[in-house]
Short mmCIF file of C-alpha atoms in Angstrom, two decimals:
data_model
loop_
_atom_site.label_atom_id
_atom_site.label_comp_id
_atom_site.label_asym_id
_atom_site.label_seq_id
_atom_site.Cartn_x
_atom_site.Cartn_y
_atom_site.Cartn_z
CA MET Q 1 104.85 121.67 119.41
CA TYR Q 2 102.91 123.94 116.19
CA SER Q 3 99.33 124.20 116.63
CA VAL Q 4 96.20 125.90 115.95
CA THR Q 5 94.05 127.07 117.96
CA ASP Q 6 91.19 129.46 117.20
CA PRO Q 7 91.59 132.79 118.93
CA ALA Q 8 87.96 133.99 118.80
CA THR Q 9 86.83 131.00 121.21
CA GLY Q 10 89.88 129.50 122.51
CA GLU Q 11 89.88 126.04 120.69
CA LEU Q 12 92.66 123.51 120.01
CA VAL Q 13 91.94 122.71 116.05
CA GLU Q 14 95.12 120.71 115.02
CA GLU Q 15 98.45 119.91 117.00
CA ILE Q 16 101.87 119.06 115.02
CA GLU Q 17 105.04 117.83 116.31
CA ASN Q 18 108.30 119.75 115.91
CA ALA Q 19 110.51 118.48 113.25
CA SER Q 20 113.30 116.52 115.09
CA ASP Q 21 116.85 117.65 114.75
CA GLU Q 22 117.63 114.82 111.94
CA GLN Q 23 114.66 116.11 109.55
CA VAL Q 24 116.14 119.80 110.21
CA ARG Q 25 119.64 118.87 109.20
CA ALA Q 26 118.24 117.46 106.65
CA ALA Q 27 116.23 120.29 105.43
CA ILE Q 28 119.62 122.45 105.80
CA GLU Q 29 121.48 120.31 103.78
CA ARG Q 30 118.40 120.40 100.92
CA VAL Q 31 118.89 124.31 100.61
CA HIS Q 32 122.86 124.01 100.92
CA THR Q 33 122.96 122.15 97.61
CA GLY Q 34 119.75 123.29 96.10
CA PHE Q 35 121.53 126.87 96.09
CA ALA Q 36 124.59 125.84 94.01
CA ALA Q 37 121.78 125.39 91.03
CA TRP Q 38 119.11 128.00 92.12
CA ARG Q 39 121.50 130.44 91.91
CA ARG Q 40 123.00 129.50 88.10
CA ARG Q 41 119.09 129.82 86.75
CA PRO Q 42 118.99 133.16 84.89
CA VAL Q 43 117.69 135.81 86.76
CA ALA Q 44 115.16 136.06 84.01
CA GLU Q 45 114.15 132.51 84.84
CA ARG Q 46 113.89 133.52 88.97
CA ALA Q 47 111.63 136.65 88.21
CA ALA Q 48 109.40 134.78 86.05
CA ILE Q 49 108.84 132.06 89.12
CA VAL Q 50 108.29 135.01 91.82
CA ALA Q 51 105.86 136.38 89.10
CA ARG Q 52 103.93 133.07 88.72
CA ALA Q 53 103.88 132.92 92.54
CA ALA Q 54 102.62 137.00 92.91
CA ASP Q 55 99.33 135.44 90.32
CA LEU Q 56 98.83 132.30 92.79
CA PHE Q 57 98.94 134.13 95.89
CA ALA Q 58 96.04 136.55 94.07
CA GLU Q 59 94.18 133.19 93.14
CA ARG Q 60 94.17 131.63 96.79
CA ALA Q 61 94.23 134.97 98.46
CA ASP Q 62 90.14 134.16 100.37
CA GLU Q 63 91.80 130.69 101.08
CA LEU Q 64 95.25 132.44 102.42
CA ALA Q 65 92.87 134.88 104.54
CA ALA Q 66 90.61 132.18 105.78
CA ILE Q 67 93.83 130.40 107.32
CA MET Q 68 95.02 133.56 109.22
CA THR Q 69 91.64 133.97 110.80
CA LEU Q 70 91.85 130.61 111.85
CA GLU Q 71 95.47 130.74 113.25
CA MET Q 72 95.72 134.21 114.26
CA GLY Q 73 92.15 136.02 114.29
CA LYS Q 74 92.68 138.23 111.72
CA ARG Q 75 89.63 140.55 110.73
CA ILE Q 76 88.49 138.05 107.21
CA ASN Q 77 89.16 141.62 105.16
CA GLU Q 78 92.38 142.35 106.48
CA GLY Q 79 93.45 139.12 105.74
CA ARG Q 80 92.33 139.80 101.78
CA GLY Q 81 94.17 143.17 102.10
CA GLU Q 82 97.36 141.17 103.69
CA VAL Q 83 97.09 138.89 100.69
CA GLY Q 84 96.89 141.78 97.82
CA ILE Q 85 100.45 143.53 99.62
CA VAL Q 86 101.82 140.67 99.36
CA VAL Q 87 101.08 140.37 95.35
CA ASP Q 88 102.80 143.55 95.36
CA ILE Q 89 106.18 142.69 96.58
CA PHE Q 90 106.19 139.28 94.70
CA ARG Q 91 105.35 141.50 91.36
CA TYR Q 92 107.74 144.40 92.25
CA TYR Q 93 110.51 141.59 92.34
CA ALA Q 94 109.53 140.38 89.57
CA GLU Q 95 109.73 142.97 87.36
CA HIS Q 96 112.34 145.04 88.84
CA GLY Q 97 114.85 142.59 90.27
CA PRO Q 98 116.36 142.20 87.27
CA ASP Q 99 117.38 145.29 86.93
CA LEU Q 100 118.69 145.69 90.52
CA LEU Q 101 120.71 142.92 90.19
CA ALA Q 102 122.15 144.31 87.05
CA ASP Q 103 125.98 144.72 86.54
CA GLU Q 104 127.05 148.29 87.87
CA PRO Q 105 130.29 149.67 85.67
CA MET Q 106 132.41 152.32 87.94
CA LYS Q 107 135.28 154.61 86.68
CA VAL Q 108 137.94 154.42 89.73
CA LYS Q 109 141.61 155.88 89.99
CA THR Q 110 143.26 153.23 88.13
CA GLY Q 111 140.70 152.63 85.46
CA ASP Q 112 137.52 150.56 85.42
CA ALA Q 113 136.04 148.35 87.65
CA MET Q 114 132.36 146.92 87.80
CA ILE Q 115 130.38 145.64 90.64
CA THR Q 116 128.45 142.68 90.57
CA LYS Q 117 125.46 141.87 92.17
CA GLU Q 118 125.32 137.90 93.40
CA PRO Q 119 123.97 135.71 96.15
CA ILE Q 120 125.73 134.38 99.28
CA GLY Q 121 123.83 131.11 99.97
CA ALA Q 122 121.07 129.30 102.56
CA LEU Q 123 119.56 131.62 104.34
CA LEU Q 124 117.01 130.96 107.73
CA GLY Q 125 114.08 133.05 108.15
CA VAL Q 126 112.53 133.06 111.41
CA MET Q 127 108.91 134.78 110.82
CA PRO Q 128 106.13 136.16 113.42
CA TRP Q 129 102.30 135.62 113.89
CA ASN Q 130 101.17 138.92 113.16
CA PHE Q 131 101.19 139.34 109.32
CA PRO Q 132 101.84 135.60 108.36
CA VAL Q 133 101.97 135.99 104.66
CA TYR Q 134 103.28 139.41 104.47
CA GLN Q 135 106.20 139.06 106.15
CA VAL Q 136 107.23 136.02 104.81
CA ALA Q 137 106.64 137.90 101.35
CA ARG Q 138 109.24 140.40 102.49
CA PHE Q 139 112.11 138.34 103.05
CA VAL Q 140 111.35 135.90 100.60
CA ALA Q 141 110.34 137.48 97.11
CA PRO Q 142 113.84 139.49 96.65
CA ASN Q 143 115.60 136.83 98.02
CA LEU Q 144 114.51 133.83 95.62
CA VAL Q 145 115.11 136.41 92.47
CA LEU Q 146 118.66 137.47 93.77
CA GLY Q 147 119.51 133.97 93.62
CA ASN Q 148 119.47 132.75 97.54
CA THR Q 149 117.85 129.55 99.01
CA ILE Q 150 115.43 129.60 101.94
CA LEU Q 151 114.92 127.71 104.94
CA LEU Q 152 111.78 128.79 106.73
CA LYS Q 153 110.77 128.81 110.02
CA HIS Q 154 107.79 130.02 110.75
CA ALA Q 155 105.52 131.09 114.01
CA SER Q 156 104.40 127.75 116.21
CA ILE Q 157 100.59 129.04 115.67
CA CYS Q 158 100.73 129.31 112.07
CA PRO Q 159 101.59 125.80 110.39
CA ARG Q 160 98.90 125.87 108.17
CA ALA Q 161 99.70 129.44 106.45
CA SER Q 162 103.42 128.65 106.31
CA VAL Q 163 102.14 124.82 104.06
CA ALA Q 164 100.26 127.07 102.02
CA ILE Q 165 103.04 129.42 100.98
CA GLU Q 166 105.51 126.85 100.38
CA GLN Q 167 102.39 125.25 98.02
CA ILE Q 168 102.13 127.98 96.36
CA LEU Q 169 106.03 128.46 95.96
CA TYR Q 170 106.30 125.06 95.07
CA ASP Q 171 103.32 125.71 92.41
CA ALA Q 172 104.82 128.49 90.99
CA GLY Q 173 108.01 126.53 89.91
CA VAL Q 174 110.41 127.13 92.98
CA PRO Q 175 112.35 124.15 93.39
CA ASP Q 176 111.56 121.85 96.47
CA ASP Q 177 115.40 122.37 97.40
CA ALA Q 178 115.70 126.31 96.93
CA TYR Q 179 112.49 126.59 99.58
CA VAL Q 180 111.82 124.41 102.68
CA ASN Q 181 109.17 125.26 105.26
CA VAL Q 182 110.55 123.35 108.34
CA PHE Q 183 108.60 122.73 112.06
CA ALA Q 184 111.55 123.76 113.86
CA SER Q 185 111.54 124.61 117.53
CA SER Q 186 113.17 127.67 118.92
CA ARG Q 187 115.93 125.14 120.82
CA GLN Q 188 116.89 124.15 117.42
CA VAL Q 189 117.42 127.99 116.06
CA PRO Q 190 120.78 128.39 117.28
CA TRP Q 191 122.60 125.27 116.11
CA ILE Q 192 120.74 125.90 112.85
CA LEU Q 193 122.52 129.51 112.94
CA ALA Q 194 126.01 127.81 114.41
CA ASP Q 195 125.44 125.35 110.91
CA PRO Q 196 128.05 126.48 108.45
CA ARG Q 197 126.02 125.73 105.52
CA ILE Q 198 123.50 128.59 106.56
CA VAL Q 199 125.18 132.42 105.87
CA GLY Q 200 122.64 134.31 106.94
CA VAL Q 201 119.16 135.27 108.76
CA SER Q 202 116.36 137.56 108.61
CA LEU Q 203 113.95 137.69 111.75
CA THR Q 204 110.81 139.45 112.65
CA GLY Q 205 109.79 139.81 116.08
CA SER Q 206 110.19 140.82 119.80
CA GLU Q 207 113.09 142.49 120.86
CA ALA Q 208 113.94 139.49 123.27
CA ALA Q 209 113.99 137.25 120.10
CA GLY Q 210 115.90 139.61 118.16
CA ILE Q 211 118.75 139.49 120.73
CA SER Q 212 118.77 136.20 120.86
CA VAL Q 213 119.39 135.36 117.26
CA ALA Q 214 121.91 138.21 116.72
CA ALA Q 215 123.83 137.19 118.99
CA GLU Q 216 123.92 133.66 117.82
CA ALA Q 217 124.16 135.06 114.84
CA GLY Q 218 127.17 137.23 115.99
CA LYS Q 219 129.21 134.32 117.39
CA ASN Q 220 129.27 132.78 114.14
CA LEU Q 221 129.42 135.64 111.66
CA LYS Q 222 126.34 134.95 110.34
CA LYS Q 223 124.63 138.26 108.23
CA THR Q 224 121.77 139.17 110.03
CA VAL Q 225 118.50 141.57 109.09
CA LEU Q 226 115.94 142.25 112.08
CA GLU Q 227 112.53 143.72 112.15
CA LEU Q 228 111.80 143.89 115.73
CA GLY Q 229 109.33 145.86 118.13
CA GLY Q 230 108.11 149.87 117.89
CA SER Q 231 106.44 151.80 120.01
CA ASP Q 232 105.54 154.40 117.14
CA PRO Q 233 104.86 157.96 118.36
CA LEU Q 234 101.93 159.84 115.70
CA ILE Q 235 102.02 163.96 116.69
CA VAL Q 236 98.84 165.98 115.91
CA LEU Q 237 100.38 169.62 115.35
CA ASP Q 238 97.15 170.98 113.98
CA THR Q 239 93.90 169.61 111.53
CA ASP Q 240 91.24 171.48 109.49
CA ASP Q 241 88.93 168.74 110.21
CA LEU Q 242 89.33 166.78 113.70
CA ASP Q 243 86.93 164.29 113.46
CA GLU Q 244 88.51 162.95 110.24
CA THR Q 245 91.68 163.16 112.01
CA VAL Q 246 90.70 160.82 115.05
CA LYS Q 247 89.41 158.26 112.63
CA ALA Q 248 92.00 158.13 110.37
CA THR Q 249 94.77 157.50 113.39
CA ALA Q 250 92.46 155.52 115.55
CA THR Q 251 92.03 153.21 112.46
CA ALA Q 252 95.72 153.13 111.87
CA ARG Q 253 96.28 152.08 115.42
CA MET Q 254 93.36 149.43 115.55
CA ARG Q 255 94.55 148.08 112.27
CA ASN Q 256 95.11 143.97 112.93
CA CYS Q 257 93.92 144.75 116.38
CA GLY Q 258 96.62 147.32 117.16
CA GLN Q 259 99.12 143.84 116.51
CA SER Q 260 101.86 145.70 114.23
CA CYS Q 261 104.96 147.00 114.84
CA ASN Q 262 104.42 150.08 112.85
CA ALA Q 263 101.15 150.99 114.32
CA PRO Q 264 100.68 154.67 115.72
CA LYS Q 265 100.91 153.31 119.54
CA ARG Q 266 101.98 156.72 121.24
CA MET Q 267 100.03 159.79 120.07
CA ILE Q 268 101.33 163.05 121.02
CA VAL Q 269 99.01 166.04 120.38
CA LEU Q 270 99.31 169.80 120.98
CA ALA Q 271 98.12 171.62 124.08
CA ASP Q 272 95.42 173.61 122.07
CA LEU Q 273 93.80 170.46 120.26
CA TYR Q 274 94.67 167.81 123.57
CA ASP Q 275 91.36 167.76 125.35
CA GLU Q 276 89.06 167.70 122.08
CA PHE Q 277 91.35 165.09 120.47
CA VAL Q 278 91.10 162.70 123.25
CA ASP Q 279 87.24 163.28 123.94
CA LYS Q 280 86.60 162.66 120.23
CA LEU Q 281 89.05 159.91 119.99
CA THR Q 282 87.47 157.90 123.19
CA LYS Q 283 84.03 158.31 122.12
CA ARG Q 284 85.58 156.54 118.51
CA VAL Q 285 87.10 153.72 120.14
CA SER Q 286 84.40 153.06 122.48
CA GLU Q 287 81.57 153.20 119.89
CA TYR Q 288 83.02 151.89 116.43
CA TYR Q 289 85.31 148.69 118.00
CA VAL Q 290 83.79 146.09 119.35
CA ALA Q 291 84.33 143.16 119.50
CA GLY Q 292 83.16 139.91 117.08
CA ASP Q 293 83.53 137.36 114.59
CA PRO Q 294 86.69 137.96 112.98
CA SER Q 295 85.48 135.91 110.14
CA ASP Q 296 82.33 138.05 109.47
CA PRO Q 297 83.40 141.11 107.07
CA LYS Q 298 81.26 143.70 109.58
CA THR Q 299 83.36 143.11 112.57
CA THR Q 300 85.65 146.00 113.64
CA LEU Q 301 87.34 144.56 117.00
CA PRO Q 302 88.93 140.89 116.71
CA PRO Q 303 90.34 138.71 118.98
CA LEU Q 304 94.60 139.17 119.77
CA ALA Q 305 96.23 136.30 118.57
CA SER Q 306 96.11 134.13 121.27
CA ILE Q 307 95.04 134.41 125.11
CA ALA Q 308 98.45 134.96 126.18
CA ALA Q 309 98.50 137.78 123.94
CA ALA Q 310 95.36 139.09 125.77
CA ASP Q 311 96.42 138.38 129.33
CA GLU Q 312 99.30 140.11 128.26
CA VAL Q 313 98.26 143.32 127.00
CA ALA Q 314 95.40 143.19 129.67
CA GLU Q 315 98.58 143.37 132.19
CA GLN Q 316 99.99 146.17 130.95
CA VAL Q 317 96.95 148.02 130.83
CA ALA Q 318 96.04 147.10 134.22
CA THR Q 319 99.83 147.78 135.31
CA ALA Q 320 99.43 151.08 133.61
CA ILE Q 321 96.44 152.20 135.50
CA GLU Q 322 97.75 151.21 138.91
CA GLN Q 323 100.88 153.47 138.35
CA GLY Q 324 98.95 156.53 137.80
CA ALA Q 325 97.62 156.45 134.42
CA THR Q 326 94.19 157.58 133.12
CA LEU Q 327 91.74 154.66 131.76
CA ARG Q 328 89.40 156.81 129.09
CA THR Q 329 87.98 153.51 127.83
CA GLY Q 330 88.38 149.88 127.63
CA GLY Q 331 90.77 147.60 129.28
CA HIS Q 332 89.25 145.00 130.28
CA ARG Q 333 89.24 141.37 128.95
CA VAL Q 334 86.13 139.90 126.96
CA GLY Q 335 85.62 136.25 126.64
CA PRO Q 336 85.40 133.85 125.60
CA GLY Q 337 88.48 133.85 123.60
CA ALA Q 338 91.36 136.25 123.38
CA TYR Q 339 89.18 139.70 123.25
CA LEU Q 340 90.70 142.55 124.62
CA GLU Q 341 87.86 145.69 124.66
CA ALA Q 342 89.58 148.59 122.93
CA THR Q 343 91.53 151.01 125.32
CA VAL Q 344 92.87 154.74 125.52
CA LEU Q 345 95.18 155.55 128.04
CA THR Q 346 96.34 159.10 129.11
CA ASP Q 347 98.72 160.65 132.13
CA VAL Q 348 101.21 158.06 131.28
CA THR Q 349 104.56 159.61 132.68
CA PRO Q 350 108.33 158.43 131.96
CA GLU Q 351 107.81 156.76 135.52
CA MET Q 352 105.76 153.55 134.35
CA ASP Q 353 106.00 151.01 132.35
CA ALA Q 354 103.81 152.00 129.95
CA TYR Q 355 105.92 154.74 128.73
CA ARG Q 356 108.58 152.39 127.42
CA ASP Q 357 106.99 149.20 126.87
CA GLU Q 358 105.54 148.44 123.52
CA ILE Q 359 101.93 147.21 123.99
CA PHE Q 360 100.90 145.05 121.26
CA GLY Q 361 97.49 144.97 121.26
CA PRO Q 362 94.11 147.63 120.61
CA VAL Q 363 95.68 150.08 123.01
CA VAL Q 364 96.35 153.56 122.33
CA LEU Q 365 97.95 156.32 124.38
CA VAL Q 366 97.79 159.66 124.25
CA PHE Q 367 100.36 162.74 125.61
CA LYS Q 368 99.79 166.40 125.73
CA ALA Q 369 102.46 168.45 124.07
CA GLU Q 370 102.66 172.02 124.82
CA THR Q 371 104.65 173.02 121.57
CA GLU Q 372 106.24 171.64 119.06
CA GLU Q 373 109.80 171.15 120.45
CA GLU Q 374 108.17 169.03 123.06
CA ALA Q 375 106.42 166.81 120.94
CA ILE Q 376 109.02 165.74 119.15
CA ALA Q 377 111.16 165.16 122.61
CA ILE Q 378 108.52 162.81 123.52
CA ALA Q 379 108.35 161.15 120.08
CA ASN Q 380 112.77 160.35 120.73
CA ASP Q 381 112.01 159.46 124.12
CA SER Q 382 111.86 156.07 123.37
CA PRO Q 383 114.38 152.82 123.25
CA PHE Q 384 112.68 152.15 119.76
CA GLY Q 385 112.85 153.64 116.31
CA LEU Q 386 110.44 151.74 114.14
CA GLY Q 387 108.30 154.80 112.12
CA ALA Q 388 106.53 157.64 113.03
CA SER Q 389 103.44 159.85 111.41
CA VAL Q 390 103.07 163.46 111.58
CA TRP Q 391 99.78 165.18 110.88
CA GLY Q 392 99.45 168.30 109.72
CA THR Q 393 98.14 171.53 107.70
CA ASP Q 394 101.06 172.76 106.06
CA PRO Q 395 103.71 170.41 104.65
CA GLU Q 396 107.17 172.63 105.02
CA ARG Q 397 106.20 172.06 109.07
CA ASN Q 398 105.30 168.38 108.81
CA THR Q 399 108.61 167.53 106.80
CA ARG Q 400 110.43 169.83 109.58
CA VAL Q 401 109.03 167.66 111.98
CA ALA Q 402 109.55 164.72 109.96
CA ARG Q 403 113.28 165.13 109.74
CA GLN Q 404 113.69 165.76 113.46
CA ILE Q 405 112.23 161.80 114.46
CA GLU Q 406 114.67 159.53 115.11
CA ALA Q 407 112.65 156.72 113.09
CA GLY Q 408 113.37 154.58 110.02
CA MET Q 409 110.34 155.37 108.79
CA VAL Q 410 107.94 158.37 108.48
CA TYR Q 411 104.74 159.36 107.31
CA LEU Q 412 102.93 162.59 106.85
CA ASN Q 413 99.21 162.16 107.62
CA SER Q 414 98.90 158.65 107.24
CA ALA Q 415 100.59 155.87 109.42
CA GLY Q 416 102.04 152.65 108.92
CA GLY Q 417 101.43 150.79 106.10
CA SER Q 418 103.65 149.20 103.58
CA SER Q 419 104.53 149.76 99.99
CA ALA Q 420 106.37 147.13 98.17
CA ASP Q 421 108.33 150.09 96.74
CA LEU Q 422 109.62 152.06 99.85
CA PRO Q 423 112.04 150.28 102.09
CA PHE Q 424 111.38 149.21 105.45
CA GLY Q 425 112.73 148.82 108.78
CA GLY Q 426 114.25 150.90 112.11
CA ILE Q 427 116.54 152.55 114.37
CA LYS Q 428 117.25 151.73 117.98
CA ARG Q 429 115.78 149.08 119.23
CA SER Q 430 113.33 148.10 116.61
CA GLY Q 431 115.94 146.09 114.54
CA LEU Q 432 118.88 146.40 112.14
CA GLY Q 433 118.60 146.01 108.12
CA ARG Q 434 116.35 146.74 105.48
CA GLU Q 435 113.65 144.94 103.83
CA LEU Q 436 111.33 146.09 100.57
CA GLY Q 437 112.16 148.38 97.86
CA PRO Q 438 115.61 148.36 96.15
CA ALA Q 439 117.31 148.12 99.54
CA GLY Q 440 115.50 144.78 100.38
CA ILE Q 441 117.24 142.92 98.10
CA GLU Q 442 120.91 144.14 99.05
CA GLU Q 443 120.65 142.85 102.19
CA PHE Q 444 121.78 139.22 101.74
CA MET Q 445 123.61 140.42 98.58
CA ASN Q 446 127.26 139.88 97.90
CA LYS Q 447 128.48 143.29 95.96
CA LYS Q 448 131.34 141.91 94.36
CA SER Q 449 134.14 144.28 93.32
CA ILE Q 450 135.58 143.50 89.62
CA ARG Q 451 138.68 145.43 88.69
CA LEU Q 452 138.89 145.69 85.02
#
């Protein structure tokens, strides 16, 4: 069942039945048969349609932001900001896609050759709720320009967002057999992946979901891209403005109510700054982030996406405290709705669950490191490897530390975030493959060698 439940109140707004097996099979057939015609469209035509989609996303930003606020509790201003990034992504691939898909001449030992860059077929996208429009854009924009077709299964709490995205693409000129939104259930995903008409899958979601989908895709030899969880480290080496550093790092962690895979969940501070950093961070988190209505632009702390999500994070905090962590502020559920106080935890040790697990909510863990080397060791002591950040005043030192961090992305003096032209993805248990930038259009591409 797909449902719309307002996380600010817990009120059930709408329920939608899952698609039947027959409806899902019909949707697979649509994108399978639609591939032949879509791939033959000149790349310039496909790019022009994607450019038109960018304009429509911009025009409907307020509508999309309101949907996100209702369905998963995103602050209204953050929703508008998310749509802005979506517009950038569609425009990036509309502008650069034709060049990225140009034939690549080669000189080989026996003469001349070239690499052609071609689509591979109908793809399944399994999308999450935390960035309901942006996550779809990362997968959809490059693949539409490339010439692949898409069957999209969105999160079960985001039916209105998924329908709104589909309508924008159709209004832009995407054929209704090149992109199909389907209210499939998790039960149906394995046999969708087993269907030979689906040739690849992109999933953004939890580690458990990624393992399940990767296993099914592997059994069926399907190309896979996975963007999974993260427990990103943020290392503070030094600063010439501690107040500003605290403000910036708190903002990065609390964005989207802490529900970002690449948010800085573990802050690692060198010993000479640690005590003052923790005091200032605790004050900032406790005083600035106050629960409120996510539709009010003045709100600083919205609800989590669901009551279940808020309960899970609250339980993780309680377990950390029981195991010996120090609660500096927050940690309690606030009702009604899916609210949790913004939280700071210190004294988390490797024996505690919180040391290894991803906490997907407004919770900051702060660690003390005596040396630069210890900070790097703590940063890398994680099963995840999505993003990281290094904060300091010496660019050479920052870069030296960044090179030693085990992650797919490292930011200097900023954290999290995304850019249409910069590849996004992780290593270890944070996933496989890359999205965005030039790399994002290559994952589901047939790089065909032609010997001339």
